[in-house]
Short mmCIF file of C-alpha atoms in Angstrom, two decimals:
data_model
loop_
_atom_site.label_atom_id
_atom_site.label_comp_id
_atom_site.label_asym_id
_atom_site.label_seq_id
_atom_site.Cartn_x
_atom_site.Cartn_y
_atom_site.Cartn_z
CA MET A 5 13.59 -15.15 -52.69
CA ASN A 6 16.76 -15.24 -50.65
CA ASP A 7 19.71 -16.89 -52.45
CA THR A 8 22.03 -16.96 -49.42
CA PRO A 9 22.45 -20.23 -47.50
CA GLU A 10 21.03 -20.47 -43.98
CA ASN A 11 24.42 -20.82 -42.33
CA PRO A 12 27.04 -19.17 -44.60
CA SER A 13 30.69 -19.95 -44.06
CA SER A 14 33.13 -17.39 -42.74
CA GLU A 15 35.08 -15.99 -45.64
CA GLY A 16 37.79 -18.43 -46.65
CA THR A 17 37.72 -20.52 -43.48
CA GLY A 18 35.08 -23.10 -44.33
CA ILE A 19 33.85 -22.86 -40.73
CA PRO A 20 30.19 -21.97 -40.29
CA ARG A 21 29.87 -18.39 -39.13
CA SER A 22 27.91 -19.26 -36.00
CA SER A 23 30.54 -21.64 -34.58
CA ALA A 24 33.43 -19.30 -35.42
CA SER A 25 31.76 -16.38 -33.67
CA GLU A 26 30.73 -18.51 -30.67
CA ASP A 27 34.29 -19.68 -30.06
CA PHE A 28 35.87 -16.25 -30.14
CA SER A 29 33.13 -14.22 -28.50
CA ASP A 30 33.04 -16.37 -25.39
CA ARG A 31 33.32 -14.12 -22.38
CA SER A 32 35.59 -16.42 -20.36
CA PHE A 33 38.13 -16.41 -23.21
CA TRP A 34 38.37 -12.62 -23.26
CA ILE A 35 38.42 -12.31 -19.48
CA GLY A 36 41.18 -14.91 -19.22
CA TYR A 37 43.15 -13.29 -22.02
CA ALA A 38 42.85 -9.84 -20.40
CA LEU A 39 43.93 -11.16 -16.99
CA LEU A 40 46.88 -12.96 -18.54
CA LEU A 41 48.04 -9.83 -20.40
CA LEU A 42 47.50 -7.65 -17.34
CA GLY A 43 49.57 -10.03 -15.24
CA ILE A 44 52.38 -10.02 -17.80
CA ALA A 45 52.34 -6.22 -18.03
CA LEU A 46 52.34 -5.83 -14.25
CA LEU A 47 55.22 -8.29 -13.98
CA GLY A 48 57.20 -6.23 -16.50
CA VAL A 49 56.54 -3.00 -14.61
CA ASP A 50 57.52 -4.65 -11.35
CA ILE A 51 60.78 -5.95 -12.81
CA LEU A 52 61.60 -2.44 -14.05
CA LEU A 53 60.86 -0.98 -10.61
CA ILE A 54 63.04 -3.55 -8.87
CA VAL A 55 65.95 -3.05 -11.29
CA ASN A 56 65.78 0.74 -11.07
CA ALA A 57 65.51 0.71 -7.27
CA GLY A 58 68.49 -1.62 -6.92
CA GLY A 59 66.54 -4.17 -4.91
CA ALA A 60 63.09 -5.25 -3.88
CA ASN A 61 61.25 -3.77 -0.94
CA ALA A 62 57.76 -4.49 0.39
CA PRO A 63 55.68 -2.65 -2.27
CA GLU A 64 57.52 -4.35 -5.12
CA ILE A 65 57.07 -7.76 -3.51
CA VAL A 66 53.33 -7.12 -3.09
CA LEU A 67 53.13 -5.96 -6.71
CA LEU A 68 54.95 -9.12 -7.78
CA ALA A 69 52.45 -11.27 -5.87
CA VAL A 70 49.50 -9.43 -7.46
CA ALA A 71 51.04 -9.92 -10.92
CA ALA A 72 51.46 -13.64 -10.25
CA LEU A 73 47.84 -13.94 -9.07
CA LEU A 74 46.52 -12.13 -12.16
CA PHE A 75 48.70 -14.24 -14.44
CA GLY A 76 47.53 -17.45 -12.76
CA ALA A 77 43.87 -16.43 -12.84
CA GLY A 78 44.12 -15.64 -16.53
CA ALA A 79 45.84 -18.92 -17.30
CA ARG A 80 43.23 -20.85 -15.31
CA SER A 81 40.37 -19.05 -17.06
CA LEU A 82 41.85 -19.78 -20.49
CA HIS A 83 42.38 -23.42 -19.52
CA ASN A 84 38.75 -23.75 -18.42
CA TRP A 85 37.58 -22.05 -21.63
CA HIS A 86 39.66 -24.45 -23.70
CA ARG A 87 38.28 -27.49 -21.87
CA SER A 88 34.68 -26.29 -22.27
CA THR A 89 35.08 -25.69 -26.01
CA ASP A 90 36.69 -29.11 -26.44
CA ARG A 91 33.78 -30.74 -24.59
CA ALA A 92 31.27 -28.80 -26.69
CA ARG A 93 32.93 -29.85 -29.93
CA SER A 94 33.12 -33.51 -28.95
CA GLY A 95 29.61 -33.59 -27.48
CA ARG A 96 30.74 -34.67 -24.01
CA SER A 97 29.20 -33.29 -20.85
CA GLU A 98 30.90 -32.10 -17.66
CA ALA A 99 30.14 -35.46 -15.98
CA ASP A 100 31.95 -37.37 -18.75
CA SER A 101 35.28 -35.62 -18.24
CA PRO A 102 37.73 -36.75 -15.55
CA THR A 103 38.39 -34.40 -12.65
#
């Protein structure tokens, strides 16, 4: 006979293991987080290049634009992930939420 409960809690959190793992293993969360970090890192590299060169030229401006796009895409992905998890927790559907 198995003495373990069907849905054991995560250690010390009181959250059922299935919901804790679903929230943090969601692919859109990790993609958004990676894009956000990549955008921040690229922005830092670009700032260093501009400071060391004494001014911005075309490649640094293009790199700055790419960093901004990556940063924005990551932020948007994380925002969408957050909205979808909030809807799932409250039981609302996509049609119930305002646009």
